[in-house]
Short mmCIF file of C-alpha atoms in Angstrom, two decimals:
data_model
loop_
_atom_site.label_atom_id
_atom_site.label_comp_id
_atom_site.label_asym_id
_atom_site.label_seq_id
_atom_site.Cartn_x
_atom_site.Cartn_y
_atom_site.Cartn_z
CA UNK A 1 9.89 -20.50 38.36
CA UNK A 2 7.29 -20.07 35.63
CA UNK A 3 6.89 -22.02 32.43
CA UNK A 4 4.03 -20.06 30.86
CA UNK A 5 6.19 -17.65 28.92
CA UNK A 6 7.19 -17.47 25.27
CA UNK A 7 10.09 -15.61 23.77
CA UNK A 8 8.80 -13.58 20.84
CA UNK A 9 10.73 -11.42 18.41
CA UNK A 10 8.58 -8.48 17.24
CA UNK A 11 9.30 -5.59 14.87
CA UNK A 12 10.68 -2.76 16.98
CA UNK A 13 8.05 -0.25 15.87
CA UNK A 14 5.27 -2.55 17.15
CA UNK A 15 6.85 -3.60 20.47
CA UNK A 16 4.60 -1.29 22.50
CA UNK A 17 1.39 -1.95 20.54
CA UNK A 18 -1.51 -4.18 21.53
CA UNK A 19 -1.53 -7.00 19.00
CA UNK A 20 -4.53 -9.26 18.44
CA UNK A 21 -4.10 -12.93 17.52
CA UNK A 22 -6.28 -14.16 14.63
CA UNK A 23 -6.49 -17.20 12.37
CA UNK A 24 -6.32 -16.59 8.60
CA UNK A 25 -5.69 -18.86 5.62
CA UNK A 26 -2.03 -19.12 4.69
CA UNK A 27 -1.52 -17.65 1.19
CA UNK A 28 0.30 -20.74 -0.10
CA UNK A 29 -1.44 -23.65 1.63
CA UNK A 30 -4.81 -22.04 2.44
CA UNK A 31 -4.64 -23.75 5.87
CA UNK A 32 -5.54 -21.64 8.88
CA UNK A 33 -2.44 -20.15 10.52
CA UNK A 34 -1.83 -17.78 13.40
CA UNK A 35 -1.29 -14.12 12.65
CA UNK A 36 -1.21 -11.05 14.83
CA UNK A 37 -2.75 -7.78 13.71
CA UNK A 38 -2.26 -4.24 14.89
CA UNK A 39 -5.58 -2.59 14.13
CA UNK A 40 -4.23 0.94 14.54
CA UNK A 41 -1.66 0.56 11.75
CA UNK A 42 -3.40 -2.31 9.91
CA UNK A 43 -0.20 -4.34 10.13
CA UNK A 44 -0.38 -8.12 9.78
CA UNK A 45 2.35 -10.29 11.34
CA UNK A 46 2.85 -13.96 10.60
CA UNK A 47 3.91 -16.25 13.47
CA UNK A 48 7.06 -18.19 12.60
CA UNK A 49 8.29 -20.68 15.20
CA UNK A 50 11.83 -22.01 15.36
CA UNK A 51 11.42 -25.25 17.30
CA UNK A 52 14.51 -26.19 19.26
CA UNK A 53 13.06 -29.65 20.03
CA UNK A 54 13.67 -29.34 23.77
CA UNK A 55 17.40 -28.75 23.36
CA UNK A 56 17.42 -25.15 24.61
CA UNK A 57 15.95 -23.12 27.46
CA UNK A 58 15.28 -19.45 28.01
CA UNK A 59 16.45 -17.76 31.18
CA UNK A 60 14.86 -14.53 32.37
CA UNK A 61 14.76 -12.37 35.47
CA UNK A 62 13.52 -14.93 37.98
CA UNK A 63 12.17 -17.44 35.45
CA UNK A 64 13.29 -20.39 33.33
CA UNK A 65 11.37 -21.60 30.32
CA UNK A 66 12.37 -25.12 29.34
CA UNK A 67 10.98 -24.90 25.80
CA UNK A 68 13.68 -22.99 23.96
CA UNK A 69 11.53 -22.39 20.88
CA UNK A 70 11.70 -18.93 19.40
CA UNK A 71 8.56 -17.27 18.05
CA UNK A 72 9.00 -14.49 15.52
CA UNK A 73 6.28 -12.15 14.34
CA UNK A 74 7.30 -11.20 10.84
CA UNK A 75 5.46 -8.60 8.75
CA UNK A 76 3.57 -10.07 5.84
CA UNK A 77 1.97 -8.14 3.04
CA UNK A 78 -1.74 -8.67 3.75
CA UNK A 79 -2.50 -8.45 0.04
CA UNK A 80 -1.26 -12.04 -0.24
CA UNK A 81 -4.04 -13.06 2.17
CA UNK A 82 -6.57 -10.97 0.26
CA UNK A 83 -5.43 -12.62 -2.97
CA UNK A 84 -6.11 -16.03 -1.41
CA UNK A 85 -9.51 -15.03 -0.01
CA UNK A 86 -10.75 -13.44 -3.23
CA UNK A 87 -9.38 -16.27 -5.38
CA UNK A 88 -11.17 -18.88 -3.25
CA UNK A 89 -14.51 -17.15 -3.78
CA UNK A 90 -14.27 -15.75 -7.30
CA UNK A 91 -12.38 -18.25 -9.44
CA UNK A 92 -14.52 -20.22 -11.87
CA UNK A 93 -13.43 -22.83 -14.38
CA UNK A 94 -12.66 -20.37 -17.17
CA UNK A 95 -12.83 -16.89 -15.67
CA UNK A 96 -13.27 -14.78 -12.57
CA UNK A 97 -16.66 -13.83 -11.16
CA UNK A 98 -17.51 -10.80 -9.06
CA UNK A 99 -17.94 -11.42 -5.32
CA UNK A 100 -19.13 -9.18 -2.50
CA UNK A 101 -15.94 -8.22 -0.68
CA UNK A 102 -17.64 -7.95 2.71
CA UNK A 103 -19.03 -11.48 2.36
CA UNK A 104 -15.47 -12.85 2.49
CA UNK A 105 -15.57 -12.53 6.28
CA UNK A 106 -18.82 -14.39 6.86
CA UNK A 107 -17.20 -17.81 7.25
CA UNK A 108 -14.96 -16.78 10.16
CA UNK A 109 -14.99 -13.98 12.74
CA UNK A 110 -11.22 -13.65 12.27
CA UNK A 111 -11.55 -13.17 8.52
CA UNK A 112 -14.36 -10.72 9.27
CA UNK A 113 -11.99 -8.63 11.43
CA UNK A 114 -9.37 -8.76 8.70
CA UNK A 115 -11.79 -7.69 5.96
CA UNK A 116 -13.07 -4.79 8.11
CA UNK A 117 -9.67 -3.08 8.04
CA UNK A 118 -10.75 -0.43 5.53
CA UNK A 119 -7.29 0.74 4.44
CA UNK A 120 -6.19 -2.82 3.62
CA UNK A 121 -9.44 -3.56 1.83
CA UNK A 122 -9.12 -0.47 -0.36
CA UNK A 123 -5.47 -1.27 -1.09
CA UNK A 124 -6.45 -4.82 -2.13
CA UNK A 125 -9.20 -3.50 -4.38
CA UNK A 126 -6.86 -0.98 -6.01
CA UNK A 127 -3.88 -3.28 -6.52
CA UNK A 128 -5.48 -6.70 -7.18
CA UNK A 129 -9.03 -6.31 -8.40
CA UNK A 130 -11.48 -5.03 -10.90
CA UNK A 131 -14.23 -3.70 -8.61
CA UNK A 132 -17.62 -2.04 -8.78
CA UNK A 133 -19.28 0.00 -6.05
CA UNK A 134 -22.89 -1.21 -6.37
CA UNK A 135 -24.22 0.90 -3.51
CA UNK A 136 -22.85 2.68 -0.48
CA UNK A 137 -22.76 -0.63 1.41
CA UNK A 138 -21.98 -3.12 -1.37
CA UNK A 139 -18.74 -3.44 -3.31
CA UNK A 140 -18.10 -6.39 -5.61
CA UNK A 141 -14.72 -7.39 -6.97
CA UNK A 142 -12.94 -9.98 -9.03
CA UNK A 143 -9.28 -10.67 -9.61
CA UNK A 144 -7.68 -8.54 -12.33
CA UNK A 145 -4.82 -10.71 -13.57
CA UNK A 146 -2.93 -7.76 -15.10
CA UNK A 147 -3.03 -5.85 -11.80
CA UNK A 148 -1.89 -8.92 -9.86
CA UNK A 149 1.06 -9.48 -12.19
CA UNK A 150 2.04 -5.79 -11.97
CA UNK A 151 1.80 -5.92 -8.17
CA UNK A 152 3.90 -9.12 -7.96
CA UNK A 153 6.58 -7.68 -10.24
CA UNK A 154 6.75 -4.60 -8.01
CA UNK A 155 7.02 -6.80 -4.88
CA UNK A 156 9.95 -8.70 -6.37
CA UNK A 157 11.78 -5.49 -7.18
CA UNK A 158 11.19 -3.73 -3.86
CA UNK A 159 11.43 -6.44 -1.22
CA UNK A 160 14.37 -8.56 -2.26
CA UNK A 161 16.89 -5.99 -1.09
CA UNK A 162 19.76 -7.40 1.02
CA UNK A 163 20.20 -5.81 4.45
CA UNK A 164 23.68 -4.53 3.49
CA UNK A 165 22.04 -2.21 0.96
CA UNK A 166 19.83 -0.41 3.50
CA UNK A 167 22.19 2.54 3.90
CA UNK A 168 22.41 2.85 0.13
CA UNK A 169 18.61 2.82 -0.16
CA UNK A 170 18.27 5.58 2.44
CA UNK A 171 19.85 7.97 -0.08
CA UNK A 172 16.88 7.52 -2.41
CA UNK A 173 13.50 9.20 -2.20
CA UNK A 174 11.55 5.93 -2.58
CA UNK A 175 9.48 5.76 0.61
CA UNK A 176 8.43 2.15 0.01
CA UNK A 177 12.06 0.95 -0.01
CA UNK A 178 12.80 2.98 3.13
CA UNK A 179 9.77 1.43 4.84
CA UNK A 180 10.92 -2.08 3.94
CA UNK A 181 14.34 -1.35 5.45
CA UNK A 182 12.73 0.02 8.63
CA UNK A 183 10.44 -3.00 9.00
CA UNK A 184 13.49 -5.23 9.29
CA UNK A 185 14.38 -3.65 12.65
CA UNK A 186 13.28 -6.18 15.24
CA UNK A 187 13.09 -6.26 19.01
CA UNK A 188 12.91 -9.12 21.47
CA UNK A 189 9.93 -9.42 23.81
CA UNK A 190 8.99 -11.94 26.43
CA UNK A 191 5.26 -12.52 26.45
CA UNK A 192 3.03 -14.10 29.06
CA UNK A 193 0.82 -16.65 27.36
#
């Protein structure tokens, strides 16, 4: 019998990938929380734990885990984390100041790994920021409120789709809606801690 296992629900498309655990500020509370990243796809997954308070157990092939908690890795839009990081550094009393994007990762090696994901960084710059490429190595950015509002309105329209509408959405050509429907496919994994 082994008790060093966790039951983790992971998106099906990432079940065979090597995921790396990192600590990043939560977009709402700014407290450090656990996330998993897949560097190959630049996917960020938030760890959500359903604590069963010792009232459940997991049974596996030759093992019993007395802590029946369920850990789910749910996809999160990493732009919410970027919004938090840039806001922390660039907000002044009356306006927004430009900050060096690569300096966001200096306070933590985990944030440094997150900021180094080039596709995510460029997406954050395009969708959230007014930015200037100072040199080949230096890019500065500040929050562009109009871009942020446009991005948030788009998020509300695209991601609030009930699961029962997935087959209806598949008839449309909108790739973003199809991707959101596909992300909802989950698979169950048992992970050695």
